[in-house]
PDB file of C-alpha atoms in Angstrom:
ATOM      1  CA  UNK P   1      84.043-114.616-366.206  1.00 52.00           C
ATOM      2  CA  UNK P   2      82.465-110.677-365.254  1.00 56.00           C
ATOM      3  CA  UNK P   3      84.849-108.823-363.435  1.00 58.00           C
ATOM      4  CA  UNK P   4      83.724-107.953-360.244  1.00 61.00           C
ATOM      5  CA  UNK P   5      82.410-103.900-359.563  1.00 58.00           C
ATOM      6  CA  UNK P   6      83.133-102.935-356.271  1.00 56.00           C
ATOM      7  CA  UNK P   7      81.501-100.004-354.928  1.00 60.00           C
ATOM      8  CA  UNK P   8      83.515 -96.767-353.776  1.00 57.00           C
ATOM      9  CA  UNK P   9      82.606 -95.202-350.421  1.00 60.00           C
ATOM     10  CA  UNK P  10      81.960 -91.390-350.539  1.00 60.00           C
ATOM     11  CA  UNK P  11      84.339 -88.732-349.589  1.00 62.00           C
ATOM     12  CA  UNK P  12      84.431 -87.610-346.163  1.00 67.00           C
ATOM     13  CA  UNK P  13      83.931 -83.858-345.182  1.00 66.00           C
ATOM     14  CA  UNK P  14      85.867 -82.738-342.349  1.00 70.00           C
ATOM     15  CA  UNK P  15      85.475 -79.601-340.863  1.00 74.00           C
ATOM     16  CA  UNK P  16      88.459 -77.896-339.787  1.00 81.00           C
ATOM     17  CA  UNK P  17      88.132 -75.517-337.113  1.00 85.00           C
ATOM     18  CA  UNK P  18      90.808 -72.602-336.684  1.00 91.00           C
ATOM     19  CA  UNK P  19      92.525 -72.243-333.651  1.00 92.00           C
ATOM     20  CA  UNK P  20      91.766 -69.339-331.168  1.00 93.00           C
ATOM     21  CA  UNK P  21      92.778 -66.241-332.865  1.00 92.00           C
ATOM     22  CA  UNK P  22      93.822 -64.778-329.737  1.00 92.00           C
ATOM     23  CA  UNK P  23      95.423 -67.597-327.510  1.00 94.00           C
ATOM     24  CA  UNK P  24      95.983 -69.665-330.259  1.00 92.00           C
ATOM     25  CA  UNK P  25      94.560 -72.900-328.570  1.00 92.00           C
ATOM     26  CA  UNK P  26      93.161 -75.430-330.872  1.00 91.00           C
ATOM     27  CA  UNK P  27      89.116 -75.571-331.422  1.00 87.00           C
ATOM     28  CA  UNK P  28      88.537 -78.614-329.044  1.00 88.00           C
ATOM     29  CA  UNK P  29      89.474 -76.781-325.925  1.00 90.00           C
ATOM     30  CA  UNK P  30      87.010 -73.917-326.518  1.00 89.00           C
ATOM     31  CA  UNK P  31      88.185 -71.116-324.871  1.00 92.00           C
ATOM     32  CA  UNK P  32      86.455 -68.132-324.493  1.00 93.00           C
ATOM     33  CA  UNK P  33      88.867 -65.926-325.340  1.00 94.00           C
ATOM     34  CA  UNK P  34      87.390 -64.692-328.773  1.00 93.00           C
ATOM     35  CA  UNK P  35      83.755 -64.382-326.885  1.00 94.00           C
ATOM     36  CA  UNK P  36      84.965 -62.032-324.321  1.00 94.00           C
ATOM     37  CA  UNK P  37      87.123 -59.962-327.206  1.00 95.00           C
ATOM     38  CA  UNK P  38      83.927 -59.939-329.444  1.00 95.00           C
ATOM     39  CA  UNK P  39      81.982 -58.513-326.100  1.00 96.00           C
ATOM     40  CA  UNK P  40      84.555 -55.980-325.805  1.00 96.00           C
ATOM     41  CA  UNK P  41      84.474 -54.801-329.312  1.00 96.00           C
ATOM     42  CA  UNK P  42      81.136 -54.233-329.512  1.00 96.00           C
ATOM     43  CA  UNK P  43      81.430 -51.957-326.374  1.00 95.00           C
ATOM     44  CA  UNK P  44      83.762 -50.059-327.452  1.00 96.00           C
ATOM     45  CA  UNK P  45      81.819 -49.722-330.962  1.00 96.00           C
ATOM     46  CA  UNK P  46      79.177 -48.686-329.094  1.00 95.00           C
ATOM     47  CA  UNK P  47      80.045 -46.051-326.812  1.00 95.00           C
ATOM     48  CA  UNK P  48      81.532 -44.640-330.195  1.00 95.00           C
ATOM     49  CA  UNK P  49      78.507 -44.628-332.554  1.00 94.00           C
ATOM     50  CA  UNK P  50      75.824 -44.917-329.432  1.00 95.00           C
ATOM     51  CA  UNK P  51      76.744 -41.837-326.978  1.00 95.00           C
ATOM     52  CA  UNK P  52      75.593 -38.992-328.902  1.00 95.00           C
ATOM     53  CA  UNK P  53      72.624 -40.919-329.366  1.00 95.00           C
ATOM     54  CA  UNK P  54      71.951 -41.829-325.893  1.00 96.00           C
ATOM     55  CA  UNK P  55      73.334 -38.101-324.584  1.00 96.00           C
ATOM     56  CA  UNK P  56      70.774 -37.053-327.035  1.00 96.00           C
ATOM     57  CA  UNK P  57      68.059 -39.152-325.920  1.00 97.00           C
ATOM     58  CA  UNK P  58      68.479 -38.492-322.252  1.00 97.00           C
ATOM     59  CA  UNK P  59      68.022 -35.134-322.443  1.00 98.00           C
ATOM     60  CA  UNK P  60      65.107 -35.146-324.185  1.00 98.00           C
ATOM     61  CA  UNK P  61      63.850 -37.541-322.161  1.00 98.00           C
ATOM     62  CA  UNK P  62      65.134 -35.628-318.763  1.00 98.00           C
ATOM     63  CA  UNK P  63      63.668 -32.110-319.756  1.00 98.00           C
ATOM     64  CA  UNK P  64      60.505 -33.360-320.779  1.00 98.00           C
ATOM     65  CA  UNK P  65      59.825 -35.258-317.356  1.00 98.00           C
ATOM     66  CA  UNK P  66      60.965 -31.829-315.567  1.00 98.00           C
ATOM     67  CA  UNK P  67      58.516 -30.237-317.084  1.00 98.00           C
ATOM     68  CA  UNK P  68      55.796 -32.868-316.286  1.00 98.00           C
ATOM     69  CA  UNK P  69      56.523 -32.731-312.916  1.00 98.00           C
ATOM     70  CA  UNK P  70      56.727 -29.368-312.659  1.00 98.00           C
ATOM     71  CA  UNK P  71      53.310 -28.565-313.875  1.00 97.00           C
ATOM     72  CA  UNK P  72      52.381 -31.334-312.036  1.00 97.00           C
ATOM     73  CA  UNK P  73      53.482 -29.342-308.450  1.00 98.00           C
ATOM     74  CA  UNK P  74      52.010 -26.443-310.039  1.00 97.00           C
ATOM     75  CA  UNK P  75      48.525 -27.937-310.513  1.00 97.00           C
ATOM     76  CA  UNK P  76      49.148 -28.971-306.591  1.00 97.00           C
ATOM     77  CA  UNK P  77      50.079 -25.986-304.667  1.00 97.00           C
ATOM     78  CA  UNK P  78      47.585 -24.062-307.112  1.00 97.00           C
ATOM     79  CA  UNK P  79      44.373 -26.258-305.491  1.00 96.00           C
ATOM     80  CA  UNK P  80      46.542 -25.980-302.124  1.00 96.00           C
ATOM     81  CA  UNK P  81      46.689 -22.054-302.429  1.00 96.00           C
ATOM     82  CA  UNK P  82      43.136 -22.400-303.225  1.00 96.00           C
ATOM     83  CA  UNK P  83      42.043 -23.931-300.178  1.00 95.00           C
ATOM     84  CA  UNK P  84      44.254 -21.621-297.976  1.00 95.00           C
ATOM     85  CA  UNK P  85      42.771 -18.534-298.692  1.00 95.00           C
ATOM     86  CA  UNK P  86      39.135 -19.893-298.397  1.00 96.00           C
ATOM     87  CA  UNK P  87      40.162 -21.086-294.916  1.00 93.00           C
ATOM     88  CA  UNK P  88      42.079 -17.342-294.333  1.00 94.00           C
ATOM     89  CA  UNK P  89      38.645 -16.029-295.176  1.00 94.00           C
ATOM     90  CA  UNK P  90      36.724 -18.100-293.152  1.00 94.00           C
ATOM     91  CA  UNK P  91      38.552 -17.113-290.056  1.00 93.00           C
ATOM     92  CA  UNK P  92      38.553 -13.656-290.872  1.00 93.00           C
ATOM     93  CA  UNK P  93      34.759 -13.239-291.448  1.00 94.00           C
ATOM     94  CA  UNK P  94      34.590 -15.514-287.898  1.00 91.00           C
ATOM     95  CA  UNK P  95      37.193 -13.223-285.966  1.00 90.00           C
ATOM     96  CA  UNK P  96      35.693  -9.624-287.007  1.00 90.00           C
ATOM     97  CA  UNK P  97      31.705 -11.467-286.822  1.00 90.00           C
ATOM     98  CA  UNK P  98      32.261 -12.190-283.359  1.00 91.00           C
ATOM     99  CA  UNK P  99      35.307 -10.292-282.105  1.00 88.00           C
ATOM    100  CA  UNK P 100      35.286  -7.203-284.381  1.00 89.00           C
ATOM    101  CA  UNK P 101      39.377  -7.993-284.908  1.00 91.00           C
ATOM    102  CA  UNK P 102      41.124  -9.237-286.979  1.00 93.00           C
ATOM    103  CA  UNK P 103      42.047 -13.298-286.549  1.00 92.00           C
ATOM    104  CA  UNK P 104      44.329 -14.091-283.824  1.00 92.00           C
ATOM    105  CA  UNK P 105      47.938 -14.065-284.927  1.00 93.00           C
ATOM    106  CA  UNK P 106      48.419 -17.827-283.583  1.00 93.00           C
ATOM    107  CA  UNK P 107      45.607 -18.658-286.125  1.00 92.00           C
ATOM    108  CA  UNK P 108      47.589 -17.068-288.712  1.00 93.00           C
ATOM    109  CA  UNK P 109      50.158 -18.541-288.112  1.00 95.00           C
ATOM    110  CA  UNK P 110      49.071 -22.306-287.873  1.00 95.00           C
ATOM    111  CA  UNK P 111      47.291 -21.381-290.901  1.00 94.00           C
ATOM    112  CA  UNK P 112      50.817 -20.783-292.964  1.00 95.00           C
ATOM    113  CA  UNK P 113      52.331 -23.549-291.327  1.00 96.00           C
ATOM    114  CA  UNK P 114      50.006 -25.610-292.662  1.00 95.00           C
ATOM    115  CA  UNK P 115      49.732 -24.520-295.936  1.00 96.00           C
ATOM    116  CA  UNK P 116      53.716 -24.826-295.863  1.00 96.00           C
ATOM    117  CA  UNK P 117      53.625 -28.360-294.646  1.00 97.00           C
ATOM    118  CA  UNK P 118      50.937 -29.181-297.721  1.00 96.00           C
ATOM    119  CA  UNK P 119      52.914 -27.689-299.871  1.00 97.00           C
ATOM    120  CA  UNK P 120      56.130 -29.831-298.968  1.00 97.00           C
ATOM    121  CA  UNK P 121      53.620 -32.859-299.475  1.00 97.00           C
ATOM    122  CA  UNK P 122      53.314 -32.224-303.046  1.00 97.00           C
ATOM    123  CA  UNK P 123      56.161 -31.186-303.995  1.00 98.00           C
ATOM    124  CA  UNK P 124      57.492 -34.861-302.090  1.00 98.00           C
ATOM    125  CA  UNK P 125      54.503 -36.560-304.114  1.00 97.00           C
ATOM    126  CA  UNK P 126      55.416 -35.154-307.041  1.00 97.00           C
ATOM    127  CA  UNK P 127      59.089 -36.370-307.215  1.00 98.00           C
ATOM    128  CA  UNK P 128      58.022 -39.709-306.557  1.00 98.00           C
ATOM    129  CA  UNK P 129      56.526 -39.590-309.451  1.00 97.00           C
ATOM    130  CA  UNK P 130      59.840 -39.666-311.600  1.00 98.00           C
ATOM    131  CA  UNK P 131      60.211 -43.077-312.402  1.00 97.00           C
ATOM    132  CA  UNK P 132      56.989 -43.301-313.974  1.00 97.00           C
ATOM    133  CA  UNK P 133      57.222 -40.493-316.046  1.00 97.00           C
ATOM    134  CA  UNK P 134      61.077 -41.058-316.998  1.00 98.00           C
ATOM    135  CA  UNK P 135      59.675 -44.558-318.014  1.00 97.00           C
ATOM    136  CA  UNK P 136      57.122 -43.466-319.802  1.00 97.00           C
ATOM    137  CA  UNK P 137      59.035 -40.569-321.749  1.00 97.00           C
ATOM    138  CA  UNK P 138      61.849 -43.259-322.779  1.00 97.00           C
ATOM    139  CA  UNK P 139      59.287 -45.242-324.117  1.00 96.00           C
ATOM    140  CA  UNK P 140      57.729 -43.090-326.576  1.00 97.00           C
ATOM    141  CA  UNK P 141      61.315 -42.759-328.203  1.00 96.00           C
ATOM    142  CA  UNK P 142      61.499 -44.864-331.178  1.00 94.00           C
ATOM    143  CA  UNK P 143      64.609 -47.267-332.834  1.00 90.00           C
ATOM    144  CA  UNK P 144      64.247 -48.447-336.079  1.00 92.00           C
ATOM    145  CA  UNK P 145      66.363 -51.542-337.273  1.00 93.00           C
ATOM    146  CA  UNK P 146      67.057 -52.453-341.143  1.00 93.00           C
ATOM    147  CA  UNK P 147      65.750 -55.032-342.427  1.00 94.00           C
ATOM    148  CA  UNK P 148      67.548 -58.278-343.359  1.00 93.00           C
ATOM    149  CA  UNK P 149      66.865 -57.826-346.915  1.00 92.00           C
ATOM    150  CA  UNK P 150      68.291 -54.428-347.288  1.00 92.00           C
ATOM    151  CA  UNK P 151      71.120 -53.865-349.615  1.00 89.00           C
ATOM    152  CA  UNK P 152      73.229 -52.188-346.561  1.00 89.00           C
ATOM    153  CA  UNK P 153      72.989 -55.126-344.515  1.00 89.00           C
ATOM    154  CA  UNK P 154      73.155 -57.649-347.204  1.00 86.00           C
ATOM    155  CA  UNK P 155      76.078 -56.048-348.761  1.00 85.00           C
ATOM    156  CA  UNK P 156      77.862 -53.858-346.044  1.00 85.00           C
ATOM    157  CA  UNK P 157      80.424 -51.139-348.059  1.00 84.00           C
ATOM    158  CA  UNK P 158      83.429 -52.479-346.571  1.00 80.00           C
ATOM    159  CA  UNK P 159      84.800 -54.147-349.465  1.00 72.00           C
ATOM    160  CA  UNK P 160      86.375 -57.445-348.371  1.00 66.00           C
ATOM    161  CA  UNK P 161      83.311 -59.685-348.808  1.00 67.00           C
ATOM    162  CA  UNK P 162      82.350 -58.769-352.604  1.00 64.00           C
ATOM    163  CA  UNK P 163      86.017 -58.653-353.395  1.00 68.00           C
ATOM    164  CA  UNK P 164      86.134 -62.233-351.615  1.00 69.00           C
ATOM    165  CA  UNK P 165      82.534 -63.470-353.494  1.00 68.00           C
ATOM    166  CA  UNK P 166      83.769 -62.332-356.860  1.00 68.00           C
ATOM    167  CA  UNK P 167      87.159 -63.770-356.507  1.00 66.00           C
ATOM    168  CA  UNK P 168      85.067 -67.195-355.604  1.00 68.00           C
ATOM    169  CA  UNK P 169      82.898 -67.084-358.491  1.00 68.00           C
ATOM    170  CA  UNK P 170      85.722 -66.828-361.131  1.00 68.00           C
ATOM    171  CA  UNK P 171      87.496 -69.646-359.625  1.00 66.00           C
ATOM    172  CA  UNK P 172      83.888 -71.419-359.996  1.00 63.00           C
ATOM    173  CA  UNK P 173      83.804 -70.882-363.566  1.00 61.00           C
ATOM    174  CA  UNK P 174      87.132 -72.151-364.343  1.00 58.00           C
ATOM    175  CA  UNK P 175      87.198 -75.654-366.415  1.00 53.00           C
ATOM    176  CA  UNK P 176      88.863 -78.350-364.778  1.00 52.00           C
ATOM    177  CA  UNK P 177      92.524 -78.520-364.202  1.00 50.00           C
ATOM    178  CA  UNK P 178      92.716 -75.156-365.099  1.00 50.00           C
ATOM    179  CA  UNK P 179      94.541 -72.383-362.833  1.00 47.00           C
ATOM    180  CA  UNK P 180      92.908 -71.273-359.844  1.00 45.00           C
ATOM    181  CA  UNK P 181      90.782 -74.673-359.440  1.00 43.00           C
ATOM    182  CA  UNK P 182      90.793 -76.699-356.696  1.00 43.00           C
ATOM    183  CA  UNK P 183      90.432 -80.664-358.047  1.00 42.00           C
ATOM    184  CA  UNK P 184      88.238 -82.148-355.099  1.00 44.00           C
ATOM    185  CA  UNK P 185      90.073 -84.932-353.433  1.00 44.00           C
ATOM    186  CA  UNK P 186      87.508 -87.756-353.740  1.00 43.00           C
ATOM    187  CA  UNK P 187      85.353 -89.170-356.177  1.00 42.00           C
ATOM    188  CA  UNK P 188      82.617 -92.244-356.308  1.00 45.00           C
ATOM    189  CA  UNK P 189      80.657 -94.585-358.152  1.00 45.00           C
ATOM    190  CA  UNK P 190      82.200 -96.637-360.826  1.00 46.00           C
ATOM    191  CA  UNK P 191      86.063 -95.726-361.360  1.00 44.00           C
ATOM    192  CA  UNK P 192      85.124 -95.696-365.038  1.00 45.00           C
ATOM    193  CA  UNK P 193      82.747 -92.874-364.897  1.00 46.00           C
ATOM    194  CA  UNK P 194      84.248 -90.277-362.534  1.00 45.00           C
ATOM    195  CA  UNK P 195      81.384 -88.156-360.700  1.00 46.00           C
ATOM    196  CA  UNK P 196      83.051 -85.182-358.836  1.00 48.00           C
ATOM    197  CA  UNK P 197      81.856 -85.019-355.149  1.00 48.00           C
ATOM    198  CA  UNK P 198      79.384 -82.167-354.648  1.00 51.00           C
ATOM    199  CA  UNK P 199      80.719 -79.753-352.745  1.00 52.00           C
ATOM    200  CA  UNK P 200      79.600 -79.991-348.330  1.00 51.00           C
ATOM    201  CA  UNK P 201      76.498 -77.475-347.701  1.00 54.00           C
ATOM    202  CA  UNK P 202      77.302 -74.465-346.367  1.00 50.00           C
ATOM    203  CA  UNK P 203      77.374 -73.975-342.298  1.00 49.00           C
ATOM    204  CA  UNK P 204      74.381 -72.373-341.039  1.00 48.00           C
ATOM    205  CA  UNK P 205      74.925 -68.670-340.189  1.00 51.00           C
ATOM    206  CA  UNK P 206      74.674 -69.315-336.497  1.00 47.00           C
ATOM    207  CA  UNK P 207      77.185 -71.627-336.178  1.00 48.00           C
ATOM    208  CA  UNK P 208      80.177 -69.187-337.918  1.00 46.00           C
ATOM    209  CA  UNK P 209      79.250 -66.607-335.326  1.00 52.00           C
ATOM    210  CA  UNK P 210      81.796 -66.394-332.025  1.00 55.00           C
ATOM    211  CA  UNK P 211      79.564 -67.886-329.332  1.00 57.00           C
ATOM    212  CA  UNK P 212      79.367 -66.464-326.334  1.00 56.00           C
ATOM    213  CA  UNK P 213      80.534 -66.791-323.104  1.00 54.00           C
ATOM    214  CA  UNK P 214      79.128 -70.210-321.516  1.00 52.00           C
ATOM    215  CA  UNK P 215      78.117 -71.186-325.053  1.00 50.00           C
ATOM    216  CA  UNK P 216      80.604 -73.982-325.710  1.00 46.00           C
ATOM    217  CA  UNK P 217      80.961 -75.767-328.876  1.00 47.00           C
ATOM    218  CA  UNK P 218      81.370 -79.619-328.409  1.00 46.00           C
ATOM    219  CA  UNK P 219      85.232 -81.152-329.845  1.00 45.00           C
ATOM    220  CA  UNK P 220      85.632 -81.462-332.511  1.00 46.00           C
ATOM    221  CA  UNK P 221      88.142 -84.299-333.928  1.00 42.00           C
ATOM    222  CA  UNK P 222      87.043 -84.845-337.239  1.00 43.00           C
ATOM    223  CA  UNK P 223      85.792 -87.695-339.445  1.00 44.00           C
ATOM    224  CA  UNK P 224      87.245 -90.738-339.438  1.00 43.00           C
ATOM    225  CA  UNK P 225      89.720 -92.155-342.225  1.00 46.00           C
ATOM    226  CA  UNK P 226      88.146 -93.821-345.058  1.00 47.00           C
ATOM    227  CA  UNK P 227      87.836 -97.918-345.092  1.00 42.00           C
ATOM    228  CA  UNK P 228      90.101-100.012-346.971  1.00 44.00           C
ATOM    229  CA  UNK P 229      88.668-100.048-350.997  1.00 42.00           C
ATOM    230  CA  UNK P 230      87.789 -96.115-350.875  1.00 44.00           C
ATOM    231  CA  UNK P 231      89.892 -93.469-353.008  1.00 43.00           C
ATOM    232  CA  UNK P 232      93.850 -93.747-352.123  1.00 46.00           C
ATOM    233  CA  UNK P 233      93.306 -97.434-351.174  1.00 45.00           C
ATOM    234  CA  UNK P 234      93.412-100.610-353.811  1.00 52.00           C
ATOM    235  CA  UNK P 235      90.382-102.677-354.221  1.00 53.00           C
ATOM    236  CA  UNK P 236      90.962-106.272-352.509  1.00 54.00           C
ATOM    237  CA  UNK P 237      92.413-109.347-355.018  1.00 56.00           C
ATOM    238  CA  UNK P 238      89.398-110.678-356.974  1.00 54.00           C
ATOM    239  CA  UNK P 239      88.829-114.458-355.322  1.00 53.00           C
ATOM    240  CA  UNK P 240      90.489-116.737-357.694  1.00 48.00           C
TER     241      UNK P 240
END
């Protein structure tokens, strides 16, 4: 009589989520409380690193749009000027052609008052014109971001993730049983020949990042418990 092989079901990965690190509620109930923090941080971050960039960047941006609009009201009241005195002239010549005098002081003045209220015009038409040029100023300024593969981003200076990876990798390397190894918990396949469970793939990279708020991650309760016959359990009596 064969003895009977009975097949061994795999071992189960559960993923265990920490608890919130700041209210200390467990994953399921997905607060936002690290979300908000995270939003606050990088705030505060960035006022510290950003605002002599941005105080930097607006004036720049702010004198160079003076100046546009400022030549601009130049160009303006120079044609306006223009025009003036070719109409002062042509009321001159008319006053001393026919009248042999000088124009009529009324005509002088409606002359100035006009070229006053022109003048207002374009200096009113050239203010308007702010947004455009502020707009266009700010967007000849240029930010450049690193790229992914760049050994700065890749492997920030800060120290605790090499330490960390290196730390990993000799544990790794250790032979079985040895200090510093961690024996996996389940095996399967015949209980004669002992395959060690491959270790779960990593997460994605999105999914360790603190999501946002309104981005809610579903519960999370875990895998179920193994079936009768896996590791821990005994195989059922062979029928006799």
């Amino acid at each position: 009589m064969f003895p009977r092989k009975y097949s061994y079901p795999g071992k189960s990965v559960i993923r265990m989520d920490p608890d919130c690190a700041i209210c200390h509620a467990p994953a399921n109930m997905a607060c936002e409380c690290e979300a908000k923090g995270l939003d606050v941080a990088v705030k505060q971050a960035e006022d510290r690193m950003m605002r002599s960039i941005y105080t930097e960047i607006r004036s720049w941006v702010r004198g160079h749009a003076q100046d546009y609009i400022l030549e601009y009201f130049r160009l303006l009241t120079d044609q306006r000027k223009t025009a003036h005195a070719a109409h002062m002239d042509r009321i001159t010549a008319h006053a001393y052609h026919y009248y042999h005098a000088p124009p009529h002081p009324t005509q002088v003045a409606e002359a100035q008052a006009s070229l006053k209220r022109g003048i207002d015009e374009d200096w009113q038409a050239s203010v308007q014109r702010y947004p455009e040029v502020l707009e266009y100023f700010f967007g000849l300024v240029e930010l450049t971001l690193p790229a992914e593969d760049e050994p700065a981003v890749k492997e920030p200076p800060l120290g605790s993730l090499s330490n960390l990876r290196k730390v990993n990798r000799r544990n790794s390397n250790n032979p079985p049983g040895s200090a510093g190894t961690v024996v996996p918990p389940g095996y399967r396949g015949d209980p004669g020949q002992m395959h060690q469970e491959p270790p779960p793939m990593p997460m994605p990279r999105a999914d360790r990042r603190t999501p946002g708020p309104g981005m809610r991650r579903p519960p999370n309760f875990g895998a179920p418990p193994p079936m009768p016959g896996g590791y821990n359990y005994p195989p059922p009596p062979p029928p006799y």
